[in-house]
């Protein structure tokens, strides 16, 4: 396979920080090349240089053997490079076709030009002739599945005939396993047409499943580029990225003793019409309880109900043995419950505000003076700095806006908000979506540390995560729960939908 893209001697510095140090990288026609590395390793900076967000301080970029100058995103597009971001921005009220050709709807010019439906239909037919993908693009995006929306974003990126390099940034972060498999089939179709794919992921099992080659970055340097073969495992990739074994990802579980901690939160036959039925769980001080469920299983609704953001149709929530009426999240916060939401960007953070603002937002009483209600800025900054030193925020810039941090560091800011709140019960919903291995390890350590004095509930569609971090486990399927204390769960069957067990 010939090289589509070649980069030699690429360097990038931000002030005193050398983000990329003399990097060589290449992408071949018809391959998937995975970029691996923890936050700050350099992979995101390299991709931003390829896509024209940053310009390099040194080195050369060649497309099909010809040197190109990429100083802005339009340069990348003209050179044949397109990017699909982790959370593609699509217009839900428009069809897939209309989203793909947004801005190219008519042959005329100007803001008042009419949409030429026949024109965009012809363009769609030509696009699907190049990339034969089975999808109904006449459907509104708001009615599509997650993987269908991802496919629309990919087709939007490929609508120009000259695109040969496609960058996919964490495309499976919100997909179920069957949806991810469908996306991988689409990627194979693109590869057969000669498209080269740069694939960014934190899921090492995906690298083994679909990547032809991989490159590992660490501290701004390229550690290795390798081809997939039988010797490559999740453990070996993890060691290259972290300089430690994958087994160290999860902290040690609590010792099995006869004495259990106090029950801090309990549900009795909790139900939400059409979503949950007869949910009975106990959260004790000193342990982590894990709840596994795929998208649509009810884990999101359970998190909302426990946090006062979803009305119960029947059942009860008890805190320290007393029945509670949680009408709003404010009620839950006052009673010592804190939710780390699954969507940190829209539910966990005010992205345009700085770290200190975000970390103190859930407990303004603690953040303000007793007299007059003025924010205690210096004291708050000192407190938040201590929390984020514990969480290893990188870089530790408290006055930088949340939007300027990576996904893993944004999750640390959300968790700092929970630590500042000093809750008794912490609920983590999909806690490590889009978070690299290094940040995941730190988050799991903090969960275990919190469990020494609080009750922890982890709700996740990542089966390995639930098994790795939790002391006790239950599974949700179509709103109902199963508790498998004496079962060895069959992983592949569970992930395909439903709880399947084998007696030990």
Short mmCIF file of C-alpha atoms in Angstrom, two decimals:
data_model
loop_
_atom_site.label_atom_id
_atom_site.label_comp_id
_atom_site.label_asym_id
_atom_site.label_seq_id
_atom_site.Cartn_x
_atom_site.Cartn_y
_atom_site.Cartn_z
CA UNK A 1 0.00 0.00 0.00
CA UNK A 2 1.30 3.47 -0.93
CA UNK A 3 1.55 6.31 1.55
CA UNK A 4 -1.25 8.85 1.37
CA UNK A 5 0.14 11.01 4.14
CA UNK A 6 3.72 11.43 5.35
CA UNK A 7 4.91 13.64 8.19
CA UNK A 8 8.58 14.04 9.01
CA UNK A 9 10.28 15.95 11.82
CA UNK A 10 7.05 17.49 13.13
CA UNK A 11 7.58 19.62 16.24
CA UNK A 12 5.23 21.83 18.24
CA UNK A 13 5.88 23.93 21.31
CA UNK A 14 3.41 25.75 23.57
CA UNK A 15 5.49 28.19 25.59
CA UNK A 16 7.99 26.14 27.57
CA UNK A 17 6.14 22.86 26.87
CA UNK A 18 7.40 20.73 23.98
CA UNK A 19 4.17 19.03 22.89
CA UNK A 20 5.68 17.20 19.87
CA UNK A 21 9.33 16.35 19.51
CA UNK A 22 10.53 15.51 15.97
CA UNK A 23 7.63 13.20 15.07
CA UNK A 24 7.53 10.99 11.96
CA UNK A 25 4.18 9.51 10.95
CA UNK A 26 2.64 8.02 7.84
CA UNK A 27 -0.76 6.75 6.70
CA UNK A 28 -1.27 4.30 3.85
CA UNK A 29 -4.15 4.06 1.41
CA UNK A 30 -6.80 1.60 2.56
CA UNK A 31 -5.62 1.18 6.17
CA UNK A 32 -6.76 2.05 9.66
CA UNK A 33 -3.90 3.53 11.69
CA UNK A 34 -4.70 3.92 15.40
CA UNK A 35 -3.15 6.69 17.51
CA UNK A 36 -2.64 5.75 21.15
CA UNK A 37 -1.49 7.63 24.21
CA UNK A 38 -2.74 9.07 27.47
CA UNK A 39 -3.79 12.72 27.79
CA UNK A 40 -0.85 14.98 27.05
CA UNK A 41 1.02 12.30 25.13
CA UNK A 42 0.90 14.29 21.89
CA UNK A 43 -1.59 12.43 19.68
CA UNK A 44 -4.24 15.17 19.80
CA UNK A 45 -1.68 17.84 18.94
CA UNK A 46 -0.51 15.81 15.95
CA UNK A 47 -4.08 15.38 14.70
CA UNK A 48 -4.75 19.11 15.08
CA UNK A 49 -1.69 19.81 12.95
CA UNK A 50 -2.90 17.37 10.29
CA UNK A 51 -6.38 18.95 10.30
CA UNK A 52 -5.11 22.54 10.28
CA UNK A 53 -6.21 23.60 13.78
CA UNK A 54 -2.54 24.13 14.72
CA UNK A 55 0.42 24.85 12.51
CA UNK A 56 3.66 23.00 13.23
CA UNK A 57 6.87 24.73 14.33
CA UNK A 58 8.98 22.47 12.13
CA UNK A 59 8.87 19.50 9.79
CA UNK A 60 7.15 18.58 6.52
CA UNK A 61 3.76 17.21 5.50
CA UNK A 62 3.33 15.37 2.19
CA UNK A 63 0.16 14.15 0.50
CA UNK A 64 0.77 11.52 -2.18
CA UNK A 65 4.44 12.46 -2.14
CA UNK A 66 3.85 16.20 -2.70
CA UNK A 67 4.64 18.65 0.10
CA UNK A 68 1.62 20.63 1.29
CA UNK A 69 1.24 23.62 3.59
CA UNK A 70 -1.53 23.16 6.18
CA UNK A 71 -2.05 26.30 8.21
CA UNK A 72 -5.82 26.21 8.70
CA UNK A 73 -8.70 23.69 8.32
CA UNK A 74 -9.51 24.80 4.77
CA UNK A 75 -5.94 23.89 3.76
CA UNK A 76 -6.49 20.38 5.14
CA UNK A 77 -9.75 19.97 3.24
CA UNK A 78 -8.17 21.18 0.01
CA UNK A 79 -5.33 18.70 0.56
CA UNK A 80 -7.82 15.82 0.93
CA UNK A 81 -8.02 15.54 4.75
CA UNK A 82 -11.32 15.53 6.70
CA UNK A 83 -12.08 15.09 10.40
CA UNK A 84 -15.09 13.76 12.29
CA UNK A 85 -15.03 15.07 15.84
CA UNK A 86 -15.94 13.03 18.91
CA UNK A 87 -19.36 14.70 19.20
CA UNK A 88 -20.43 15.65 15.65
CA UNK A 89 -22.71 18.68 15.52
CA UNK A 90 -25.74 17.72 13.43
CA UNK A 91 -29.13 19.39 13.08
CA UNK A 92 -31.72 16.99 14.43
CA UNK A 93 -34.70 18.49 12.62
CA UNK A 94 -33.07 17.97 9.22
CA UNK A 95 -32.74 14.70 7.32
CA UNK A 96 -29.50 12.82 6.89
CA UNK A 97 -29.24 14.09 3.30
CA UNK A 98 -29.76 17.70 4.37
CA UNK A 99 -27.11 17.38 7.08
CA UNK A 100 -24.58 15.86 4.68
CA UNK A 101 -24.92 18.67 2.15
CA UNK A 102 -25.53 21.51 4.58
CA UNK A 103 -24.24 24.62 2.83
CA UNK A 104 -24.39 22.94 -0.57
CA UNK A 105 -28.16 22.66 -0.92
CA UNK A 106 -28.54 24.72 -4.10
CA UNK A 107 -26.73 25.64 -7.26
CA UNK A 108 -27.11 29.38 -6.70
CA UNK A 109 -25.36 31.72 -4.30
CA UNK A 110 -26.48 33.80 -1.35
CA UNK A 111 -28.40 33.25 1.87
CA UNK A 112 -31.84 33.25 0.19
CA UNK A 113 -31.15 30.49 -2.33
CA UNK A 114 -33.68 27.67 -2.36
CA UNK A 115 -32.88 24.10 -1.42
CA UNK A 116 -32.60 22.03 -4.59
CA UNK A 117 -33.89 18.66 -3.43
CA UNK A 118 -33.20 16.98 -6.75
CA UNK A 119 -29.61 18.23 -6.73
CA UNK A 120 -28.80 16.92 -3.25
CA UNK A 121 -30.51 13.60 -4.04
CA UNK A 122 -28.24 13.19 -7.05
CA UNK A 123 -25.23 14.10 -4.93
CA UNK A 124 -26.32 11.52 -2.34
CA UNK A 125 -26.64 8.82 -4.98
CA UNK A 126 -23.16 9.62 -6.25
CA UNK A 127 -21.76 9.58 -2.70
CA UNK A 128 -23.34 6.20 -1.89
CA UNK A 129 -22.11 4.84 -5.22
CA UNK A 130 -18.56 5.65 -4.05
CA UNK A 131 -19.20 4.32 -0.55
CA UNK A 132 -21.97 1.64 -0.65
CA UNK A 133 -23.35 1.99 2.89
CA UNK A 134 -26.81 0.79 3.89
CA UNK A 135 -28.59 3.71 5.57
CA UNK A 136 -31.86 5.58 5.06
CA UNK A 137 -30.75 9.20 4.73
CA UNK A 138 -34.28 10.50 4.27
CA UNK A 139 -34.92 10.07 8.01
CA UNK A 140 -34.52 13.07 10.33
CA UNK A 141 -31.30 12.88 12.33
CA UNK A 142 -33.22 13.21 15.61
CA UNK A 143 -34.90 9.89 14.81
CA UNK A 144 -31.66 8.07 13.96
CA UNK A 145 -29.65 5.75 16.17
CA UNK A 146 -26.26 6.84 17.47
CA UNK A 147 -24.37 4.86 14.85
CA UNK A 148 -26.55 6.26 12.05
CA UNK A 149 -25.73 9.78 13.21
CA UNK A 150 -22.04 8.87 13.20
CA UNK A 151 -22.38 7.58 9.61
CA UNK A 152 -24.07 10.84 8.57
CA UNK A 153 -21.14 12.79 10.06
CA UNK A 154 -18.69 10.57 8.16
CA UNK A 155 -20.54 11.04 4.86
CA UNK A 156 -20.61 14.79 5.48
CA UNK A 157 -16.82 14.70 5.84
CA UNK A 158 -16.46 12.67 2.63
CA UNK A 159 -18.84 14.70 0.48
CA UNK A 160 -15.90 16.28 -1.37
CA UNK A 161 -14.47 13.99 -4.06
CA UNK A 162 -10.86 14.77 -3.14
CA UNK A 163 -10.97 13.45 0.47
CA UNK A 164 -8.56 10.54 0.93
CA UNK A 165 -7.62 10.86 4.63
CA UNK A 166 -10.36 10.53 7.28
CA UNK A 167 -9.68 11.26 10.96
CA UNK A 168 -12.13 9.63 13.41
CA UNK A 169 -11.93 10.91 16.99
CA UNK A 170 -13.42 8.49 19.54
CA UNK A 171 -16.29 7.50 17.21
CA UNK A 172 -17.55 4.64 19.42
CA UNK A 173 -17.63 6.53 22.73
CA UNK A 174 -21.46 6.60 22.79
CA UNK A 175 -22.15 3.42 20.80
CA UNK A 176 -23.30 0.02 22.00
CA UNK A 177 -21.29 -3.03 20.95
CA UNK A 178 -23.63 -3.94 18.04
CA UNK A 179 -23.56 -0.31 16.87
CA UNK A 180 -19.76 -0.26 17.04
CA UNK A 181 -19.64 -3.40 14.90
CA UNK A 182 -21.82 -1.68 12.30
CA UNK A 183 -19.47 1.30 12.30
CA UNK A 184 -16.49 -1.02 11.79
CA UNK A 185 -18.25 -2.49 8.75
CA UNK A 186 -18.62 1.03 7.35
CA UNK A 187 -14.92 1.65 7.94
CA UNK A 188 -14.07 -1.51 5.99
CA UNK A 189 -16.17 -0.18 3.10
CA UNK A 190 -14.24 3.10 3.18
CA UNK A 191 -10.90 1.28 3.25
CA UNK A 192 -11.82 -0.78 0.20
CA UNK A 193 -12.36 2.48 -1.68
CA UNK A 194 -8.81 3.59 -0.81
CA UNK A 195 -9.58 5.89 2.14
CA UNK A 196 -6.91 5.96 4.84
CA UNK A 197 -8.32 6.24 8.37
CA UNK A 198 -6.56 7.77 11.37
CA UNK A 199 -8.38 6.29 14.35
CA UNK A 200 -8.21 7.79 17.85
CA UNK A 201 -9.53 5.65 20.67
CA UNK A 202 -8.98 4.80 24.32
CA UNK A 203 -10.48 1.33 23.84
CA UNK A 204 -7.58 -1.02 23.29
CA UNK A 205 -9.80 -3.93 22.31
CA UNK A 206 -10.86 -1.87 19.27
CA UNK A 207 -7.25 -1.41 18.21
CA UNK A 208 -6.74 -5.17 18.22
CA UNK A 209 -10.02 -5.74 16.37
CA UNK A 210 -9.81 -3.19 13.53
CA UNK A 211 -6.42 -1.43 13.28
CA UNK A 212 -3.89 -2.43 10.63
CA UNK A 213 -1.16 -0.44 12.38
CA UNK A 214 -0.83 1.58 15.56
CA UNK A 215 1.43 4.35 16.84
CA UNK A 216 1.99 4.98 20.54
CA UNK A 217 2.85 8.45 21.85
CA UNK A 218 4.25 9.30 25.25
CA UNK A 219 5.39 12.71 26.53
CA UNK A 220 5.36 14.27 23.07
CA UNK A 221 7.47 11.54 21.49
CA UNK A 222 6.63 8.63 19.23
CA UNK A 223 7.43 5.46 21.14
CA UNK A 224 6.68 2.89 18.46
CA UNK A 225 4.75 2.20 15.28
CA UNK A 226 3.73 -1.41 14.87
CA UNK A 227 1.57 -3.70 12.79
CA UNK A 228 -1.16 -5.78 14.36
CA UNK A 229 -0.19 -9.41 14.83
CA UNK A 230 -0.83 -12.22 17.26
CA UNK A 231 1.63 -10.86 19.82
CA UNK A 232 -0.26 -7.58 20.34
CA UNK A 233 -2.55 -7.59 23.37
CA UNK A 234 -4.35 -5.00 25.47
CA UNK A 235 -1.74 -5.60 28.16
CA UNK A 236 1.20 -4.97 25.85
CA UNK A 237 -0.37 -1.80 24.43
CA UNK A 238 -1.15 -0.55 27.92
CA UNK A 239 2.43 -1.07 29.01
CA UNK A 240 3.68 0.94 26.04
CA UNK A 241 1.29 3.79 26.91
CA UNK A 242 1.55 3.79 30.70
CA UNK A 243 4.87 2.08 31.38
CA UNK A 244 2.92 -0.28 33.66
CA UNK A 245 0.75 -3.37 33.30
CA UNK A 246 -2.97 -3.15 32.49
CA UNK A 247 -3.75 -5.12 35.63
CA UNK A 248 -2.81 -2.04 37.64
CA UNK A 249 -5.69 -0.12 36.05
CA UNK A 250 -8.13 -1.10 38.81
CA UNK A 251 -7.34 -0.61 42.50
CA UNK A 252 -7.53 -3.51 44.93
CA UNK A 253 -11.03 -4.35 46.12
CA UNK A 254 -12.08 -4.21 49.76
CA UNK A 255 -11.30 -7.29 51.88
CA UNK A 256 -14.23 -9.68 52.25
CA UNK A 257 -15.24 -9.44 55.91
CA UNK A 258 -18.33 -10.38 57.85
CA UNK A 259 -18.89 -6.81 59.00
CA UNK A 260 -20.59 -4.60 56.42
CA UNK A 261 -20.72 -0.81 56.49
CA UNK A 262 -23.82 1.22 57.28
CA UNK A 263 -26.52 1.30 54.59
CA UNK A 264 -26.49 4.89 53.39
CA UNK A 265 -28.92 4.59 50.47
CA UNK A 266 -31.58 1.98 49.76
CA UNK A 267 -34.35 1.61 47.20
CA UNK A 268 -37.54 -0.40 47.70
CA UNK A 269 -39.40 -1.57 44.58
CA UNK A 270 -38.40 1.61 42.78
CA UNK A 271 -40.16 2.07 39.46
CA UNK A 272 -40.41 4.61 36.65
CA UNK A 273 -43.15 3.93 34.11
CA UNK A 274 -41.79 2.50 30.88
CA UNK A 275 -38.19 2.54 32.12
CA UNK A 276 -37.63 0.83 35.48
CA UNK A 277 -39.48 -1.87 37.42
CA UNK A 278 -38.94 -3.20 40.95
CA UNK A 279 -35.39 -1.91 41.55
CA UNK A 280 -34.01 -2.90 44.95
CA UNK A 281 -30.44 -1.92 45.77
CA UNK A 282 -28.41 -1.14 48.89
CA UNK A 283 -25.39 1.15 48.95
CA UNK A 284 -23.15 0.76 51.98
CA UNK A 285 -20.34 2.85 53.32
CA UNK A 286 -17.02 1.21 52.47
CA UNK A 287 -17.93 -0.45 49.18
CA UNK A 288 -18.46 0.19 45.49
CA UNK A 289 -21.61 -1.23 43.88
CA UNK A 290 -21.57 -1.60 40.10
CA UNK A 291 -24.58 -1.60 37.80
CA UNK A 292 -24.08 -2.85 34.24
CA UNK A 293 -26.50 -2.10 31.41
CA UNK A 294 -26.41 -1.26 27.73
CA UNK A 295 -27.94 1.86 26.23
CA UNK A 296 -31.70 1.71 26.89
CA UNK A 297 -31.34 -0.73 29.77
CA UNK A 298 -32.38 1.88 32.32
CA UNK A 299 -29.06 2.86 33.91
CA UNK A 300 -29.50 6.51 32.84
CA UNK A 301 -33.03 6.63 34.26
CA UNK A 302 -31.88 5.03 37.52
CA UNK A 303 -29.17 7.66 37.94
CA UNK A 304 -31.69 10.45 37.29
CA UNK A 305 -34.23 8.98 39.72
CA UNK A 306 -31.70 8.66 42.53
CA UNK A 307 -30.61 12.26 41.93
CA UNK A 308 -34.12 13.68 42.05
CA UNK A 309 -34.26 14.43 38.34
CA UNK A 310 -36.87 11.80 37.44
CA UNK A 311 -40.24 11.29 39.11
CA UNK A 312 -40.92 7.88 40.65
CA UNK A 313 -44.15 6.14 39.77
CA UNK A 314 -43.83 3.78 42.70
CA UNK A 315 -41.34 2.66 45.30
CA UNK A 316 -39.17 4.49 47.80
CA UNK A 317 -35.68 5.92 48.24
CA UNK A 318 -34.25 5.78 51.76
CA UNK A 319 -31.25 7.62 53.16
CA UNK A 320 -29.89 6.36 56.48
CA UNK A 321 -33.13 4.41 56.90
CA UNK A 322 -35.47 7.38 56.39
CA UNK A 323 -37.77 7.66 53.37
CA UNK A 324 -36.95 10.66 51.19
CA UNK A 325 -39.00 12.66 48.70
CA UNK A 326 -36.41 13.78 46.17
CA UNK A 327 -38.27 16.20 43.91
CA UNK A 328 -35.25 17.96 42.41
CA UNK A 329 -31.45 17.58 42.19
CA UNK A 330 -31.27 20.36 44.78
CA UNK A 331 -33.05 18.03 47.24
CA UNK A 332 -30.55 15.26 46.47
CA UNK A 333 -27.55 17.55 46.96
CA UNK A 334 -28.90 18.80 50.29
CA UNK A 335 -29.31 15.21 51.46
CA UNK A 336 -25.75 14.27 50.51
CA UNK A 337 -26.16 12.67 47.05
CA UNK A 338 -23.89 13.74 44.20
CA UNK A 339 -24.16 12.60 40.58
CA UNK A 340 -21.20 12.54 38.19
CA UNK A 341 -23.27 12.63 34.95
CA UNK A 342 -22.64 10.65 31.79
CA UNK A 343 -22.51 13.76 29.60
CA UNK A 344 -19.97 16.02 31.29
CA UNK A 345 -20.12 18.69 28.58
CA UNK A 346 -23.85 19.45 28.86
CA UNK A 347 -24.69 18.23 32.37
CA UNK A 348 -21.47 18.37 34.36
CA UNK A 349 -19.66 21.55 33.39
CA UNK A 350 -20.11 25.16 32.42
CA UNK A 351 -17.54 24.96 29.65
CA UNK A 352 -17.02 28.72 29.27
CA UNK A 353 -16.18 29.13 32.98
CA UNK A 354 -12.91 28.37 34.73
CA UNK A 355 -11.97 25.35 36.81
CA UNK A 356 -12.53 27.01 40.21
CA UNK A 357 -15.99 28.24 39.20
CA UNK A 358 -17.01 24.75 38.05
CA UNK A 359 -15.57 22.94 41.07
CA UNK A 360 -17.42 25.14 43.59
CA UNK A 361 -20.71 25.42 41.70
CA UNK A 362 -22.49 22.57 43.53
CA UNK A 363 -21.89 24.02 47.03
CA UNK A 364 -22.13 27.81 46.94
CA UNK A 365 -22.85 27.84 50.66
CA UNK A 366 -19.38 26.50 51.35
CA UNK A 367 -17.85 28.71 48.64
CA UNK A 368 -19.37 31.93 50.00
CA UNK A 369 -18.82 33.98 53.14
CA UNK A 370 -21.36 33.69 55.94
CA UNK A 371 -22.01 37.43 55.88
CA UNK A 372 -23.04 39.01 52.59
CA UNK A 373 -22.70 35.87 50.47
CA UNK A 374 -19.49 36.99 48.73
CA UNK A 375 -17.43 34.28 47.08
CA UNK A 376 -14.23 33.52 48.99
CA UNK A 377 -12.08 33.47 45.87
CA UNK A 378 -8.66 32.90 47.44
CA UNK A 379 -9.84 30.25 49.87
CA UNK A 380 -11.85 28.52 47.13
CA UNK A 381 -8.85 28.54 44.79
CA UNK A 382 -6.63 27.03 47.49
CA UNK A 383 -9.22 24.33 48.28
CA UNK A 384 -9.81 23.47 44.62
CA UNK A 385 -6.06 23.42 43.95
CA UNK A 386 -5.66 20.80 46.66
CA UNK A 387 -8.49 18.68 45.24
CA UNK A 388 -7.11 18.84 41.72
CA UNK A 389 -3.59 18.07 42.87
CA UNK A 390 -5.06 14.88 44.30
CA UNK A 391 -6.81 14.22 40.96
CA UNK A 392 -3.67 15.14 38.96
CA UNK A 393 -5.29 17.72 36.68
CA UNK A 394 -2.96 18.47 33.77
CA UNK A 395 -2.16 21.28 33.32
CA UNK A 396 -3.11 22.52 36.83
CA UNK A 397 -4.40 25.91 35.61
CA UNK A 398 -7.39 26.82 37.80
CA UNK A 399 -8.31 29.94 35.82
CA UNK A 400 -8.42 28.20 32.44
CA UNK A 401 -11.91 27.55 31.04
CA UNK A 402 -13.15 23.95 31.20
CA UNK A 403 -13.53 23.75 27.42
CA UNK A 404 -9.75 24.00 27.04
CA UNK A 405 -9.11 20.68 28.81
CA UNK A 406 -9.17 17.14 27.43
CA UNK A 407 -12.06 14.78 28.16
CA UNK A 408 -10.19 13.02 30.96
CA UNK A 409 -9.26 16.28 32.64
CA UNK A 410 -12.81 17.60 32.26
CA UNK A 411 -14.02 14.50 34.10
CA UNK A 412 -11.54 15.27 36.88
CA UNK A 413 -13.04 18.76 37.19
CA UNK A 414 -16.54 17.27 37.53
CA UNK A 415 -15.24 14.91 40.21
CA UNK A 416 -13.56 17.84 41.98
CA UNK A 417 -17.02 19.43 42.17
CA UNK A 418 -18.23 16.28 43.91
CA UNK A 419 -15.29 16.27 46.32
CA UNK A 420 -15.92 19.95 47.14
CA UNK A 421 -19.54 19.03 47.88
CA UNK A 422 -18.41 16.39 50.44
CA UNK A 423 -21.29 14.02 49.72
CA UNK A 424 -22.26 10.78 51.46
CA UNK A 425 -23.37 9.00 48.27
CA UNK A 426 -21.64 9.32 44.90
CA UNK A 427 -23.29 8.08 41.70
CA UNK A 428 -21.04 7.71 38.66
CA UNK A 429 -22.86 7.35 35.32
CA UNK A 430 -20.61 6.21 32.44
CA UNK A 431 -17.62 7.70 34.32
CA UNK A 432 -14.87 7.04 31.76
CA UNK A 433 -16.45 7.65 28.33
CA UNK A 434 -13.76 9.30 26.20
CA UNK A 435 -11.23 9.11 29.05
CA UNK A 436 -7.74 7.71 28.46
CA UNK A 437 -6.18 4.89 30.49
CA UNK A 438 -4.05 7.16 32.63
CA UNK A 439 -6.99 9.32 33.70
CA UNK A 440 -9.17 6.22 34.16
CA UNK A 441 -6.66 4.73 36.57
CA UNK A 442 -6.67 7.93 38.64
CA UNK A 443 -10.49 8.12 38.66
CA UNK A 444 -10.77 4.52 39.84
CA UNK A 445 -8.25 5.20 42.63
CA UNK A 446 -10.32 8.18 43.77
CA UNK A 447 -13.52 6.12 43.72
CA UNK A 448 -11.89 3.52 45.95
CA UNK A 449 -10.60 6.22 48.28
CA UNK A 450 -14.05 7.85 48.46
CA UNK A 451 -15.63 4.52 49.31
CA UNK A 452 -13.82 4.53 52.66
CA UNK A 453 -16.30 7.09 54.01
CA UNK A 454 -19.07 7.21 51.39
CA UNK A 455 -21.26 4.87 49.36
CA UNK A 456 -20.35 4.56 45.67
CA UNK A 457 -22.59 3.47 42.78
CA UNK A 458 -21.00 3.02 39.35
CA UNK A 459 -23.46 2.67 36.45
CA UNK A 460 -21.80 1.78 33.17
CA UNK A 461 -22.24 0.07 29.80
CA UNK A 462 -18.59 -1.02 30.01
CA UNK A 463 -18.78 -4.56 31.39
CA UNK A 464 -15.05 -4.78 32.13
CA UNK A 465 -15.20 -1.52 34.05
CA UNK A 466 -18.06 -2.66 36.28
CA UNK A 467 -16.35 -5.97 37.04
CA UNK A 468 -12.97 -4.32 37.58
CA UNK A 469 -13.99 -1.61 40.01
CA UNK A 470 -17.05 -2.92 41.92
CA UNK A 471 -17.32 -5.07 45.06
CA UNK A 472 -20.90 -6.11 44.25
CA UNK A 473 -22.61 -6.13 40.87
CA UNK A 474 -26.12 -6.06 39.46
CA UNK A 475 -27.28 -5.92 35.85
CA UNK A 476 -30.13 -4.00 34.25
CA UNK A 477 -31.91 -5.30 31.17
CA UNK A 478 -35.04 -3.59 29.85
CA UNK A 479 -35.53 -1.85 33.16
CA UNK A 480 -35.32 -4.94 35.35
CA UNK A 481 -32.41 -6.05 37.47
CA UNK A 482 -30.62 -9.32 38.05
CA UNK A 483 -28.11 -9.88 40.82
CA UNK A 484 -25.50 -12.54 39.95
CA UNK A 485 -23.63 -13.26 43.21
CA UNK A 486 -22.99 -16.90 42.29
CA UNK A 487 -22.71 -16.60 38.53
CA UNK A 488 -19.77 -16.33 36.19
CA UNK A 489 -21.09 -13.90 33.58
CA UNK A 490 -20.56 -14.81 29.94
CA UNK A 491 -19.15 -11.52 28.69
CA UNK A 492 -19.93 -11.73 24.98
CA UNK A 493 -23.51 -12.87 25.60
CA UNK A 494 -24.08 -10.12 28.18
CA UNK A 495 -22.79 -7.42 25.85
CA UNK A 496 -25.04 -8.55 23.03
CA UNK A 497 -28.06 -7.89 25.22
CA UNK A 498 -29.43 -9.51 28.33
CA UNK A 499 -27.94 -11.16 31.34
CA UNK A 500 -26.56 -14.62 30.70
CA UNK A 501 -24.77 -16.57 33.42
CA UNK A 502 -23.14 -19.89 34.05
CA UNK A 503 -23.18 -21.40 37.52
CA UNK A 504 -19.75 -21.75 39.02
#
